[in-house]
Structures are given as C-alpha cells and as structure tokens.
mmCIF file of C-alpha atoms and ligand atoms in Angstrom:
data_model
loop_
_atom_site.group_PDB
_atom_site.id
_atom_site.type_symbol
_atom_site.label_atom_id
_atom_site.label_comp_id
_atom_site.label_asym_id
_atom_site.label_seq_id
_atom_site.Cartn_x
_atom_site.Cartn_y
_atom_site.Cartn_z
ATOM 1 C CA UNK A 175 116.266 116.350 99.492
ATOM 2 C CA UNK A 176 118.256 114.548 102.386
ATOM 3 C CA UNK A 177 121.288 111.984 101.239
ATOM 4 C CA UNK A 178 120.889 109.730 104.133
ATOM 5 C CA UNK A 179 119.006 106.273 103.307
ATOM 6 C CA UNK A 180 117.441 104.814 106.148
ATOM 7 C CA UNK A 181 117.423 101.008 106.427
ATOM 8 C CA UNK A 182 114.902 99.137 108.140
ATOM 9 C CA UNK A 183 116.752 95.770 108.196
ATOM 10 C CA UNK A 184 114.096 92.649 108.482
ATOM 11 C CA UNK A 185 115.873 89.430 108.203
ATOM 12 C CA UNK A 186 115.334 88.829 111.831
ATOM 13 C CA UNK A 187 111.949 88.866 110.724
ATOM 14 C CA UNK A 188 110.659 88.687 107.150
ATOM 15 C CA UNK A 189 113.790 86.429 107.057
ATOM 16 C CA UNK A 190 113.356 84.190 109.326
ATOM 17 C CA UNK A 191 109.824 83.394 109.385
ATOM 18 C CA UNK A 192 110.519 81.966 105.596
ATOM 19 C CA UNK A 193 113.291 79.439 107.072
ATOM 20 C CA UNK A 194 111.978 75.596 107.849
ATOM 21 C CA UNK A 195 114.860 74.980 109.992
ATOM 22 C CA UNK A 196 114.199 76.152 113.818
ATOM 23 C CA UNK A 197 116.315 79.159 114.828
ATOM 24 C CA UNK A 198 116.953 79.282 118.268
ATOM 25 C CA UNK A 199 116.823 82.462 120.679
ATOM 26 C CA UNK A 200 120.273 82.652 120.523
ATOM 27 C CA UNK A 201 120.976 82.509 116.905
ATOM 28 C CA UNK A 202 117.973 85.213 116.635
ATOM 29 C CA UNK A 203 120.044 87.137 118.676
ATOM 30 C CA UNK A 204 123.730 86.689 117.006
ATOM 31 C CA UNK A 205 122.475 87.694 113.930
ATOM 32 C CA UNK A 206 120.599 90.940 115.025
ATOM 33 C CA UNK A 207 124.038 91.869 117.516
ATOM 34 C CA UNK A 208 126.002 91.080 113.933
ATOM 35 C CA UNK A 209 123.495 93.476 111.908
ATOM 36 C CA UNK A 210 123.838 95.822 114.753
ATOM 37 C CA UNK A 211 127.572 95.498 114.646
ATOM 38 C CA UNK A 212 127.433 96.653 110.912
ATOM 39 C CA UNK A 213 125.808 99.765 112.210
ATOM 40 C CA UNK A 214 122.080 99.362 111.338
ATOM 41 C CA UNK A 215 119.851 101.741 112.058
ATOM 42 C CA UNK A 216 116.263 100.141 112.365
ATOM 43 C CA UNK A 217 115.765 96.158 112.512
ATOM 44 C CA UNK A 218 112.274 94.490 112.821
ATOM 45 C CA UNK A 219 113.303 92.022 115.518
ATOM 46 C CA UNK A 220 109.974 89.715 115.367
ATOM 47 C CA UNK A 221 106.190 89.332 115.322
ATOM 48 C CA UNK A 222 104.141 88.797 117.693
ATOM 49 C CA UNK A 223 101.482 86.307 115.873
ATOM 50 C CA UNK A 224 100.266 83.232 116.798
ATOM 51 C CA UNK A 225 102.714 80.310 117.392
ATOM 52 C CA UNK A 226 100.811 77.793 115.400
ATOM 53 C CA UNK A 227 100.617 80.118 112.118
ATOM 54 C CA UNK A 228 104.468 81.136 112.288
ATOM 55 C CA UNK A 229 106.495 78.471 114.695
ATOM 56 C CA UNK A 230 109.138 80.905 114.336
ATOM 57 C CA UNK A 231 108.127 83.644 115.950
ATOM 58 C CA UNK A 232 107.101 81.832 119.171
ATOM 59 C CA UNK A 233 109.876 83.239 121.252
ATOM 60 C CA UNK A 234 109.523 87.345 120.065
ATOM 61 C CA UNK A 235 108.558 88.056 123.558
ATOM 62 C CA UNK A 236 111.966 86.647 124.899
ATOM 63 C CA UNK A 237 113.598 88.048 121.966
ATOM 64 C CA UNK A 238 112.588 91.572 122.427
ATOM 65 C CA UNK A 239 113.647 91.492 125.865
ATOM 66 C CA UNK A 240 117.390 91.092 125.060
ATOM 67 C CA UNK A 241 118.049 93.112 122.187
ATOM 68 C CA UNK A 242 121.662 95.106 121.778
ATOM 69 C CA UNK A 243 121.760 98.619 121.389
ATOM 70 C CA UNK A 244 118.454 99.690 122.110
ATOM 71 C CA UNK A 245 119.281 103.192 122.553
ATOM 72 C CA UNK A 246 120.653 103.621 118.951
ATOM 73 C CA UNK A 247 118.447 100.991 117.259
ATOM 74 C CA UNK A 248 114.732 101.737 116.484
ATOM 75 C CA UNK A 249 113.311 98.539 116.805
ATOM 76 C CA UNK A 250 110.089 97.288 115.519
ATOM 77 C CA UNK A 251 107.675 94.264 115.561
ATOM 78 C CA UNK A 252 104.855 92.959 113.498
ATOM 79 C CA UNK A 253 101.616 92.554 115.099
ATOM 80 C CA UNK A 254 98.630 90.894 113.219
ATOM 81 C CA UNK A 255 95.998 91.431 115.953
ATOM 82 C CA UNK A 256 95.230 93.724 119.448
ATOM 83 C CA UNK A 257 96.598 89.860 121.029
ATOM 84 C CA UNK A 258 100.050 90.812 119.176
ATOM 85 C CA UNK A 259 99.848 94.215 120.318
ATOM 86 C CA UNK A 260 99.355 93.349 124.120
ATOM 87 C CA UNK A 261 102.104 90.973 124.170
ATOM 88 C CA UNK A 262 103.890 94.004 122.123
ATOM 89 C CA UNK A 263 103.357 96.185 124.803
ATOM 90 C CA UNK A 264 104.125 93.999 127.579
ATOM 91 C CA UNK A 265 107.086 93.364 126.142
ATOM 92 C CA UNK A 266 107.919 97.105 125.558
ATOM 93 C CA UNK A 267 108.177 97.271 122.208
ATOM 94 C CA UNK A 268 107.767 101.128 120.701
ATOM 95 C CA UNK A 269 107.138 100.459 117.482
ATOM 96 C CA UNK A 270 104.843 98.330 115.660
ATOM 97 C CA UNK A 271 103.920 97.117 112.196
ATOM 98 C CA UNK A 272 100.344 96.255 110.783
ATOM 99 C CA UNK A 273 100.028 93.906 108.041
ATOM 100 C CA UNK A 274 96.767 94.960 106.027
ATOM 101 C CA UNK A 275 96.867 93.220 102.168
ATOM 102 C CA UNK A 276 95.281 94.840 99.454
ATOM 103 C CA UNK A 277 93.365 91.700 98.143
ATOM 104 C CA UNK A 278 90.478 89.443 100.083
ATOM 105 C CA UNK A 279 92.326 86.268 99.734
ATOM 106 C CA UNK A 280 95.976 87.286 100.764
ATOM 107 C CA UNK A 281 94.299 88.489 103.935
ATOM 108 C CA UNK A 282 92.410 85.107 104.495
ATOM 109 C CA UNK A 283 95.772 83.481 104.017
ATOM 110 C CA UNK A 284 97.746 85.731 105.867
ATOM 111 C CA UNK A 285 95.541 85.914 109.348
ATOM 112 C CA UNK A 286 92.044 84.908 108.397
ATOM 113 C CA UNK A 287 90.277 87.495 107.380
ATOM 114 C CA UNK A 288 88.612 89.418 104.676
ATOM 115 C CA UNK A 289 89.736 92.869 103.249
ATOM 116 C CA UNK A 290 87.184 94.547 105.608
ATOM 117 C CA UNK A 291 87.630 92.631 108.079
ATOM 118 C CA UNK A 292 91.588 93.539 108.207
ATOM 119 C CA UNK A 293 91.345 96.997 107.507
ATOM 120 C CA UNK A 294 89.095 96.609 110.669
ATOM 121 C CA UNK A 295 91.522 95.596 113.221
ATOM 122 C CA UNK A 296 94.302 97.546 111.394
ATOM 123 C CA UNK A 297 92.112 100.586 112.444
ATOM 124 C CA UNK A 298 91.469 99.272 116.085
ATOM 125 C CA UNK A 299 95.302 97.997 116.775
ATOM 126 C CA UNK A 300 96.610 101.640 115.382
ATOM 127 C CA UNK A 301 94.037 103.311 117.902
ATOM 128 C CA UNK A 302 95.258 101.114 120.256
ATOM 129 C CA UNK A 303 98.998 101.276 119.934
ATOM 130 C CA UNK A 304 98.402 104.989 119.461
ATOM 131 C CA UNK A 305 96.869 105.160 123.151
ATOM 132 C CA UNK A 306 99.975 102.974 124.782
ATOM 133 C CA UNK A 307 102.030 106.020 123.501
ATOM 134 C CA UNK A 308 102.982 103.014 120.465
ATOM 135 C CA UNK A 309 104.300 104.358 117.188
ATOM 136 C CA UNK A 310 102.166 102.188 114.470
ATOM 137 C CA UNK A 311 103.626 102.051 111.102
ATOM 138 C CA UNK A 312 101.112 100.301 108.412
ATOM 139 C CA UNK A 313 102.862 97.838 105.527
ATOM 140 C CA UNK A 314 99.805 97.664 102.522
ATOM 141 C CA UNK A 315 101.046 94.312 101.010
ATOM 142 C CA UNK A 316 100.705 92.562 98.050
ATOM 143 C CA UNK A 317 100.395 96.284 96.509
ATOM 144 C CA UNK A 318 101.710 95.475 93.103
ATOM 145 C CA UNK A 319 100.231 91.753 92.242
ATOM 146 C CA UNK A 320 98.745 89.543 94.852
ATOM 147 C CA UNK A 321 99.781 85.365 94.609
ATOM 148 C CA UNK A 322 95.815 84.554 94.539
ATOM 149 C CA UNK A 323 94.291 87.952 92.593
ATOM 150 C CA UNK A 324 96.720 88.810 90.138
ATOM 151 C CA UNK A 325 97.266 92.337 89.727
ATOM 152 C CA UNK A 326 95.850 94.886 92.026
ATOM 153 C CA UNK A 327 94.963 98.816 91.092
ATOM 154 C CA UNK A 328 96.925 101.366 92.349
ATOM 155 C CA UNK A 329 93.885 102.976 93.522
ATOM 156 C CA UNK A 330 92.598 100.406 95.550
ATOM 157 C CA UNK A 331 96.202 100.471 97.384
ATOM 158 C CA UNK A 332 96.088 103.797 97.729
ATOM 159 C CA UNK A 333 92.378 103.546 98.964
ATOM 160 C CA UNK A 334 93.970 101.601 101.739
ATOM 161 C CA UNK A 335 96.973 103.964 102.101
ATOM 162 C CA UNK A 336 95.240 106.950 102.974
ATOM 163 C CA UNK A 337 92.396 104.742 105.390
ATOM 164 C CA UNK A 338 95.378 103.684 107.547
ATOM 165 C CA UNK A 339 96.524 107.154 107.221
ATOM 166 C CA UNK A 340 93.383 108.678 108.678
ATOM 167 C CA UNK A 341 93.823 105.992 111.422
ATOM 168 C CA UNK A 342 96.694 107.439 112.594
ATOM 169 C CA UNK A 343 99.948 105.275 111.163
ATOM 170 C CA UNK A 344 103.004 106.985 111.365
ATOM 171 C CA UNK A 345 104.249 105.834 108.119
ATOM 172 C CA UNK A 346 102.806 103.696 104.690
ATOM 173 C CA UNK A 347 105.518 100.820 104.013
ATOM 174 C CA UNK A 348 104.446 99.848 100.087
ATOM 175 C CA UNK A 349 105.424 95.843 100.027
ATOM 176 C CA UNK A 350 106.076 94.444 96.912
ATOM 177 C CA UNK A 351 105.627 90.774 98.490
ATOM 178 C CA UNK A 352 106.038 88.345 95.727
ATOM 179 C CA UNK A 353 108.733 90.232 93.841
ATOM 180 C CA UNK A 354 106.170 91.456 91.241
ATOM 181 C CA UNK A 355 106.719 94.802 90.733
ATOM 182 C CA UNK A 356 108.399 97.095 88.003
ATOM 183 C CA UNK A 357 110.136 100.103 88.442
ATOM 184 C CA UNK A 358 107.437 102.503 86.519
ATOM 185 C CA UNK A 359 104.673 100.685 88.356
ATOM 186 C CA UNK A 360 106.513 101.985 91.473
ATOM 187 C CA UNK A 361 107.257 105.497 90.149
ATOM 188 C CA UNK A 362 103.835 105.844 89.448
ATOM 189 C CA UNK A 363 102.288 104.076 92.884
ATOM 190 C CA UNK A 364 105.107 104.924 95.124
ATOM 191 C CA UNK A 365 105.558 108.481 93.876
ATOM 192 C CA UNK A 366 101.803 108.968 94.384
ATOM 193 C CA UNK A 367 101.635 108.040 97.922
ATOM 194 C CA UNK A 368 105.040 110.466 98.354
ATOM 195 C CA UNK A 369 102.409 113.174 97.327
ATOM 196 C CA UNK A 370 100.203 112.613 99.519
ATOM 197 C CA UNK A 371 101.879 111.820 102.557
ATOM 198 C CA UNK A 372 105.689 112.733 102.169
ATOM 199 C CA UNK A 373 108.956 111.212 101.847
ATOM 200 C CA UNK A 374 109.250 110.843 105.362
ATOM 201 C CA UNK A 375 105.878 108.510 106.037
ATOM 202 C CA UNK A 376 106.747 106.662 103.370
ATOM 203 C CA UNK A 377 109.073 103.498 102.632
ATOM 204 C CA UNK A 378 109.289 101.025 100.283
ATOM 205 C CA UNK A 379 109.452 96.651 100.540
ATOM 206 C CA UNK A 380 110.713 94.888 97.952
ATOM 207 C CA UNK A 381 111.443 91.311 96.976
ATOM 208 C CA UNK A 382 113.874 90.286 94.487
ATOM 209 C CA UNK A 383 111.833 87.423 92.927
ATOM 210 C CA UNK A 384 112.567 88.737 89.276
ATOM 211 C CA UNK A 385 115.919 90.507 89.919
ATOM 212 C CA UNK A 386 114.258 93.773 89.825
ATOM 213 C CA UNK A 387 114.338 94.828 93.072
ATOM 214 C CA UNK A 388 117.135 96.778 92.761
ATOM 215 C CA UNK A 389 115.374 98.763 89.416
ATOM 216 C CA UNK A 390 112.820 99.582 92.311
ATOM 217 C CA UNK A 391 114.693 101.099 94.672
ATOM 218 C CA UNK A 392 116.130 103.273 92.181
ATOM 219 C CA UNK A 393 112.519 104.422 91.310
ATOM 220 C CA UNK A 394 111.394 104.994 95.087
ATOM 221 C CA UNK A 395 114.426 106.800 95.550
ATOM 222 C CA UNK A 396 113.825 108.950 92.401
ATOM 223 C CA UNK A 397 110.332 109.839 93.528
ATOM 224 C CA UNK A 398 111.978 110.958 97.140
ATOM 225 C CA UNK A 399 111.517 107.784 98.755
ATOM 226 C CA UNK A 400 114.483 107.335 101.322
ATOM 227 C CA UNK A 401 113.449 104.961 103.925
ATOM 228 C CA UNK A 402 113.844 100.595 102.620
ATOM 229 C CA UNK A 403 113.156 97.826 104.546
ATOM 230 C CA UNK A 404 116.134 95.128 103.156
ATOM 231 C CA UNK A 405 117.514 91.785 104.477
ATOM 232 C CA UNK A 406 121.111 90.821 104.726
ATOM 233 C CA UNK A 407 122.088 88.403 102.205
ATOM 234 C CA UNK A 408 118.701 88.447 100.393
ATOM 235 C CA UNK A 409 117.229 86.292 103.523
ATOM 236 C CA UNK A 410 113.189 85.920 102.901
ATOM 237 C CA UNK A 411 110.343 85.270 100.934
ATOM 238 C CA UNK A 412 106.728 84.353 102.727
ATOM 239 C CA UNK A 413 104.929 81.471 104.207
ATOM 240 C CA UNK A 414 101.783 82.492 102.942
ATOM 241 C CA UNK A 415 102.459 83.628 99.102
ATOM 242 C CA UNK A 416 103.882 80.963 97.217
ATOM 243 C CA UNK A 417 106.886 81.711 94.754
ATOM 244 C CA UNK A 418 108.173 84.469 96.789
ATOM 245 C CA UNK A 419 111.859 84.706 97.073
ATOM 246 C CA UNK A 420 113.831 87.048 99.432
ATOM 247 C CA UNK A 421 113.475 90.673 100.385
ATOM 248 C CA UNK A 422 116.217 92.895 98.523
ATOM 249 C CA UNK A 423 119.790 92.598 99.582
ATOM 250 C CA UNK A 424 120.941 94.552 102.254
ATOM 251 C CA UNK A 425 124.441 94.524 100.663
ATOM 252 C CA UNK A 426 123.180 95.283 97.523
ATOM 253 C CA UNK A 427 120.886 98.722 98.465
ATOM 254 C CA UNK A 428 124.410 99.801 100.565
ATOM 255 C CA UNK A 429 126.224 99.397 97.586
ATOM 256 C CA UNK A 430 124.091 101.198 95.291
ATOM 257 C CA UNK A 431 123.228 104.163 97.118
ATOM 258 C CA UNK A 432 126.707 104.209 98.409
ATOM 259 C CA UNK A 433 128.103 104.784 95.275
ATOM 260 C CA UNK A 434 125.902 107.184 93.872
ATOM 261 C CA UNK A 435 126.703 109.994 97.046
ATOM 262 C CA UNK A 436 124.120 108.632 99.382
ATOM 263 C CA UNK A 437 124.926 107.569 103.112
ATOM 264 C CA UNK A 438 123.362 104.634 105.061
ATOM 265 C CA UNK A 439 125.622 104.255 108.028
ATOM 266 C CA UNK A 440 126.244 100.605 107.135
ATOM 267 C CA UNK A 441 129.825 98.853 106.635
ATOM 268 C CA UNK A 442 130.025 96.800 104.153
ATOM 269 C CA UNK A 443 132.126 93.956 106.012
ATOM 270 C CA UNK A 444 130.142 94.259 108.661
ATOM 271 C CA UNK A 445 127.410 93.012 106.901
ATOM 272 C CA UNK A 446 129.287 90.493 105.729
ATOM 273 C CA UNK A 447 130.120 89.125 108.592
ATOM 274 C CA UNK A 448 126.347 89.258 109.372
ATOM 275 C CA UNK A 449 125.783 87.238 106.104
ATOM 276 C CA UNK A 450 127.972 84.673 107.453
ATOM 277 C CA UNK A 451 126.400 84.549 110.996
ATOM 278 C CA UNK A 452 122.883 84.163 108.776
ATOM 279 C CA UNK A 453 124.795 81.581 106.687
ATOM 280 C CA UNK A 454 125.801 79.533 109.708
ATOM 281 C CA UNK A 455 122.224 79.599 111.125
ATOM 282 C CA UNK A 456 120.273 78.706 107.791
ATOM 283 C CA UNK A 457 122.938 76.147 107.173
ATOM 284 C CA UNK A 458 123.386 77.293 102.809
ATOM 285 C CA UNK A 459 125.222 80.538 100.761
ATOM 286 C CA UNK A 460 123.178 83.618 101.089
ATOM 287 C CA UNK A 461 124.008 86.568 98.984
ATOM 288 C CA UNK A 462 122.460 89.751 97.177
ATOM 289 C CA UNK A 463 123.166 90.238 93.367
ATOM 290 C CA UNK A 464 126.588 91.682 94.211
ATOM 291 C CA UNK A 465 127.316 88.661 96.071
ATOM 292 C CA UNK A 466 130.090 87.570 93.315
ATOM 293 C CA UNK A 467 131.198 91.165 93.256
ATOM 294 C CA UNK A 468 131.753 91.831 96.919
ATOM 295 C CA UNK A 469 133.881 88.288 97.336
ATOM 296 C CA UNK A 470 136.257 89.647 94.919
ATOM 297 C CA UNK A 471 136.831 92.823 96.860
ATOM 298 C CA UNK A 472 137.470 90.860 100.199
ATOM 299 C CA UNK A 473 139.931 88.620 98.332
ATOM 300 C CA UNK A 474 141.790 92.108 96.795
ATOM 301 C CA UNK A 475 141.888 93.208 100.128
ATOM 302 C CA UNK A 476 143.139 90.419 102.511
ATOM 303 C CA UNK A 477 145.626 89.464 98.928
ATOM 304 C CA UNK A 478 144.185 85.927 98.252
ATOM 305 C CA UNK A 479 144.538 84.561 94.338
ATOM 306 C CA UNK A 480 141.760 85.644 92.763
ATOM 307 C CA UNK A 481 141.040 82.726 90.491
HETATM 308 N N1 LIG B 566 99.888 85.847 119.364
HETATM 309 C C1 LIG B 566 99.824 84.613 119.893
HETATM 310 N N2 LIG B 566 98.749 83.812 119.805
HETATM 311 C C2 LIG B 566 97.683 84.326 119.157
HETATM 312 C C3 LIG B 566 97.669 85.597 118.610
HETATM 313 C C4 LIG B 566 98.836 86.383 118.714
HETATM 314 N N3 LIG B 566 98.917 87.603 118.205
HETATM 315 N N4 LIG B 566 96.473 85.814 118.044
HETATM 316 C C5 LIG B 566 95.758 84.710 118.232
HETATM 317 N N5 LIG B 566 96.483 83.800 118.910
HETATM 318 C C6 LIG B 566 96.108 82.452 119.307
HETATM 319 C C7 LIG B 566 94.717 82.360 119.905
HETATM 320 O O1 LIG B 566 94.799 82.598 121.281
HETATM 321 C C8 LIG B 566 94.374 80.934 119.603
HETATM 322 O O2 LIG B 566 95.056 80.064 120.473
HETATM 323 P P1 LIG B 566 94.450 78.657 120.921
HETATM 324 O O3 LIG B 566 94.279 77.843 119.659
HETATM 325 O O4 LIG B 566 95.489 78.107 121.835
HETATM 326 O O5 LIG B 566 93.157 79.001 121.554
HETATM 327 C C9 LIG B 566 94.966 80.706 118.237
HETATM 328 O O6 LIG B 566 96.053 81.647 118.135
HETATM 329 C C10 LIG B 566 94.002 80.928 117.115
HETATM 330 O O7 LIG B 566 93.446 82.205 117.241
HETATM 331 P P2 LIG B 566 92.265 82.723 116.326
HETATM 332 O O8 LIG B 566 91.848 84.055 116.846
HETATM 333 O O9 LIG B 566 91.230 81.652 116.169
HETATM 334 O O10 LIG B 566 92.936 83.034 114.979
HETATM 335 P P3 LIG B 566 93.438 82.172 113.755
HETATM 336 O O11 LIG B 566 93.745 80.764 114.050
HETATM 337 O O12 LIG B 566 92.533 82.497 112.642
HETATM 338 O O13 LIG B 566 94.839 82.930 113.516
HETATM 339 C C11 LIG B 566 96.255 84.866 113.505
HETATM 340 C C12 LIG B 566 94.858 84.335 113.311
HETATM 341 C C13 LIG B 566 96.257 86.300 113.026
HETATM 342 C C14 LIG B 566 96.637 84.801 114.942
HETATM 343 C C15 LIG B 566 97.255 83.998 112.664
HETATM 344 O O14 LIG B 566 96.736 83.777 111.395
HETATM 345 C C16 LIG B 566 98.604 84.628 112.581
HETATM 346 O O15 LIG B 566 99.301 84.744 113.548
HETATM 347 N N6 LIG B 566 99.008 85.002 111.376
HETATM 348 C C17 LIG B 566 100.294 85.654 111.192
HETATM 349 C C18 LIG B 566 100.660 85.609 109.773
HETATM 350 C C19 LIG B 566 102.024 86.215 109.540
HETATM 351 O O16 LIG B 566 102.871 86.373 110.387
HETATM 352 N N7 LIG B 566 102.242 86.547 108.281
HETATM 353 C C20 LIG B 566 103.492 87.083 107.856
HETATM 354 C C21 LIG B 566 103.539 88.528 107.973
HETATM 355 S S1 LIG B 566 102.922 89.383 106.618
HETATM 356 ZN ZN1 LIG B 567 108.421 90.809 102.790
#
C-alpha cells in the first residue's frame, strides 16, 4: 500500500467561499502561490457557480487564468451546472468537481434542485466534461448527516457513489460537510466505497466541526484511503449548511501522517507562512488543532522565550 498522501488543498475554495469579507483576485492568488510555495500537490482554485449564489467566486474565470505552477499543480474547479462547465472549459480548466448531495433538501439549498434532479445534471456535466477530454471527479456530500435530514444511510450514499461511477467520474470524494461524522461510520462507509472502486478513486472531505476530523482521517487511511482534500489553517465551513466549521487542517493531516512514516510533499513552514498570508486576507488567527503545538516549535527554532 503506497506511503505517499496526496493533498487536495481547498482553502482557495471551500475556504473562501465561507468568508463574508471580499477577497480580491490578488489575495486569491497570494495565498494559492503561498500554498504552492509549501509544495502542494493539488489545490481547488475556484467554482465556477453563479455570482449571485457565491459573490466569491465571481472572478474564478480570471483566477484560473493566472495560476503558478501549473505544470506541477493539478488544479481543479467546482462546477454546479453544464453553465460552470463551459466557463470551465473556456477557461481551460482540466479538472472538475460535481457537487451531488445525498439528501433532497441540501440539494435545493445548495443549487436548486431535487435529489433527481442533481444526480441528473451530475450525469450530463460528467458526459460532458468527459467529451472536452475533462477529468470529472464527483464529491457525494452531506454523506454522513445532512443540516436539514439528519442522518443519511450509507446505502443511499453509496447508491449515489456507484451512479456517478457508472457516469464516468474519475474519482468519489466522500464529504463529511457539517463535521458530523465518526471515525467507525467512516471505516464502515469509506472502506466500502474503497471496495468497490479502489484506493485510488477514492478520497475523503472532512470538517472539523466536532474535533474529529482528525479520528477520520486516521480511519480513511486505515481502510487504504490516501488521497484528502484539507485547508490551511482550518479555513472553511459552508454557506449553505448552517453550523459548519472548517475543513480539516492542512497542518494538522501533514503532521499526522508525517509522523507516522507517511510522505505528503508539504513543508511545514511553508504552510505556515501560507496560514499567515490566509490570516492577513481574512483579517483573524487561523489554525488547525496543532496550532498551539506548531508555534512552540517555531519559537524553539528561531530561540524566542517560550513563555
Ligand atoms: N455560473 C455563472 N452564472 C450562472 C451559472 C454558473 N455556473 N449557472 C447559472 N448562472 C446564472 C444564470 O445565468 C442566471 O443569471 P441571470 O439571473 O443573470 O439570468 C442566474 O445564475 C440564475 O440561474 P438559474 O439557472 O435560474 O439558477 P438558480 O438561481 O437556481 O441558481 C445555481 C442555480 C446552481 C447557479 C446556483 O444555485 C449556484 O451557483 N449554486 C452554487 C452553490 C455552491 O457553490 N455551493 C457550494 C459548493 S458545495
Ligand atoms: Zn467542505
């Protein structure tokens, strides 16, 4: 089983969508050059959804247009409709994200329409991607407990799995959205779509709502999942499901798989000098659960008091 983690860093994205104040084009763009900097691997830049529902994301076709690194960096975007993917495309993005959620009234909230209605255009905009030579990865959200519902079956999730599967997406990301999630809920779930579809097509999206997101990456990675979407400094939550906080820390998933033998590629001060650009831009502390931790180590290390 490989060692290597693969991050799929989303505060550009998940992040900043959740953030009232307005984040300009070029603060977009410091952060993901800092992230890059730290040597990230995969970064969902942006959506392309409608200006009105996520002010935003109104300037992702700008955005995508000047992003660092592109040869080394698999970038992705969310679209929500075959709109999103046709600015997508004109804006040459490779990869793109689906949003399908695995309740009737998260989907209603999230783009205005029912469960069938959104497995619907899933289908279409995966055909569609899939025929402008686009790789179409599918996020099932709300997979665990939905803000609206309350808890959702595995089965129906993995009803939806396998139907965007069939479609044609490249990969299943499993998104804990509201932080609501336990770690033998996602043995059982996570490990079940692993089955079916491998380790490789499948990666995991948790929010740290309850503290437990960490507890859940340990599962996925114990049922062979090695692919995590995670935002520096704990940056996140969503518009449309109230009580959400942040998405995982990247800090925090470096650290832990770090120390138990795994590699991610990522430096830990670089990050943390990508926390600070995020810091700057959402004007307040950010900071994973090792955020207390990780300032004692910089103050060992440059030989401040630590006190
Ligand atoms: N990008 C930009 N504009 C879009 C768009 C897209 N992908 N899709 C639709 N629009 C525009 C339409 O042209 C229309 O514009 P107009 O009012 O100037 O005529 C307007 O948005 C409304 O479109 P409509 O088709 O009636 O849809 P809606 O108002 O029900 O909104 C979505 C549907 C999907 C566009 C909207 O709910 C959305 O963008 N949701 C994104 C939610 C999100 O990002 N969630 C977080 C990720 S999980
Ligand atoms: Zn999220």
């Amino acid at each position: 089983m490989t060692q290597h983690i693969f991050i799929n860093e989303v505060a550009a994205r998940d992040g900043i969508q959740a953030i009232h104040t307005p984040i300009n084009l070029a603060g977009k763009l410091a952060l993901i050059n800092a992230c890059a900097a730290a040597g990230v691997q995969a970064i969902e830049a942006c959506s392309f959804v409608s200006p009105k529902a996520v002010p935003q994301m109104a300037d992702a076709d700008e955005l995508f247009a000047q992003l660092p690194d592109t040869d080394r960096i698999q970038y992705s975007a969310l679209v929500p409709n075959l709109r999103g993917l046709e600015r997508a495309r004109a804006a040459a993005v490779q990869e793109i994200a689906v949003v399908l959620c695995a309740t009737d009234t998260m989907n209603l909230r999230n783009i205005g329409l029912s469960l069938a209605q959104t497995i619907a255009m899933c289908i279409d905009t995966i055909h569609a991607a899939e025929q402008y030579g686009m790789r179409a990865k599918a996020y099932v959200s709300v997979a665990f407990e939905c803000p609206y519902e309350g808890l959702v079956q595995a089965s129906s999730v993995l009803d939806l799995c396998d139907r965007m599967i069939q479609a044609g997406a490249s990969e299943i990301v499993i998104a804990d959205t509201i932080g609501a999630a336990n770690p033998r809920q996602v043995k059982d779930l996570i490990g079940e779509c692993v089955k079916r579809y491998g380790a490789q097509r499948v990666s995991a999206h948790f929010h740290d709502t309850r503290g437990f997101a960490l507890a859940n990456v340990w599962s996925a990675l114990e049922v062979g999942v090695r692919k995590f979407d995670t935002s520096i400094g704990g940056l996140g939550g969503c518009p449309f499901a109230p009580g959400a906080a942040g998405n995982v820390a990247t800090e925090d998933v470096v650290l832990l798989t770090e120390q138990c033998g795994f590699s991610t590629g990522i430096d830990i001060a670089g990050l943390r000098q990508a926390i600070r650009v995020a810091e700057g831009l959402v004007g307040y502390p950010l900071g994973g659960r090792t955020r207390a931790w990780l300032d004692v180590q910089d103050k060992k290390q440059t030989g401040q008091k630590l006190s």
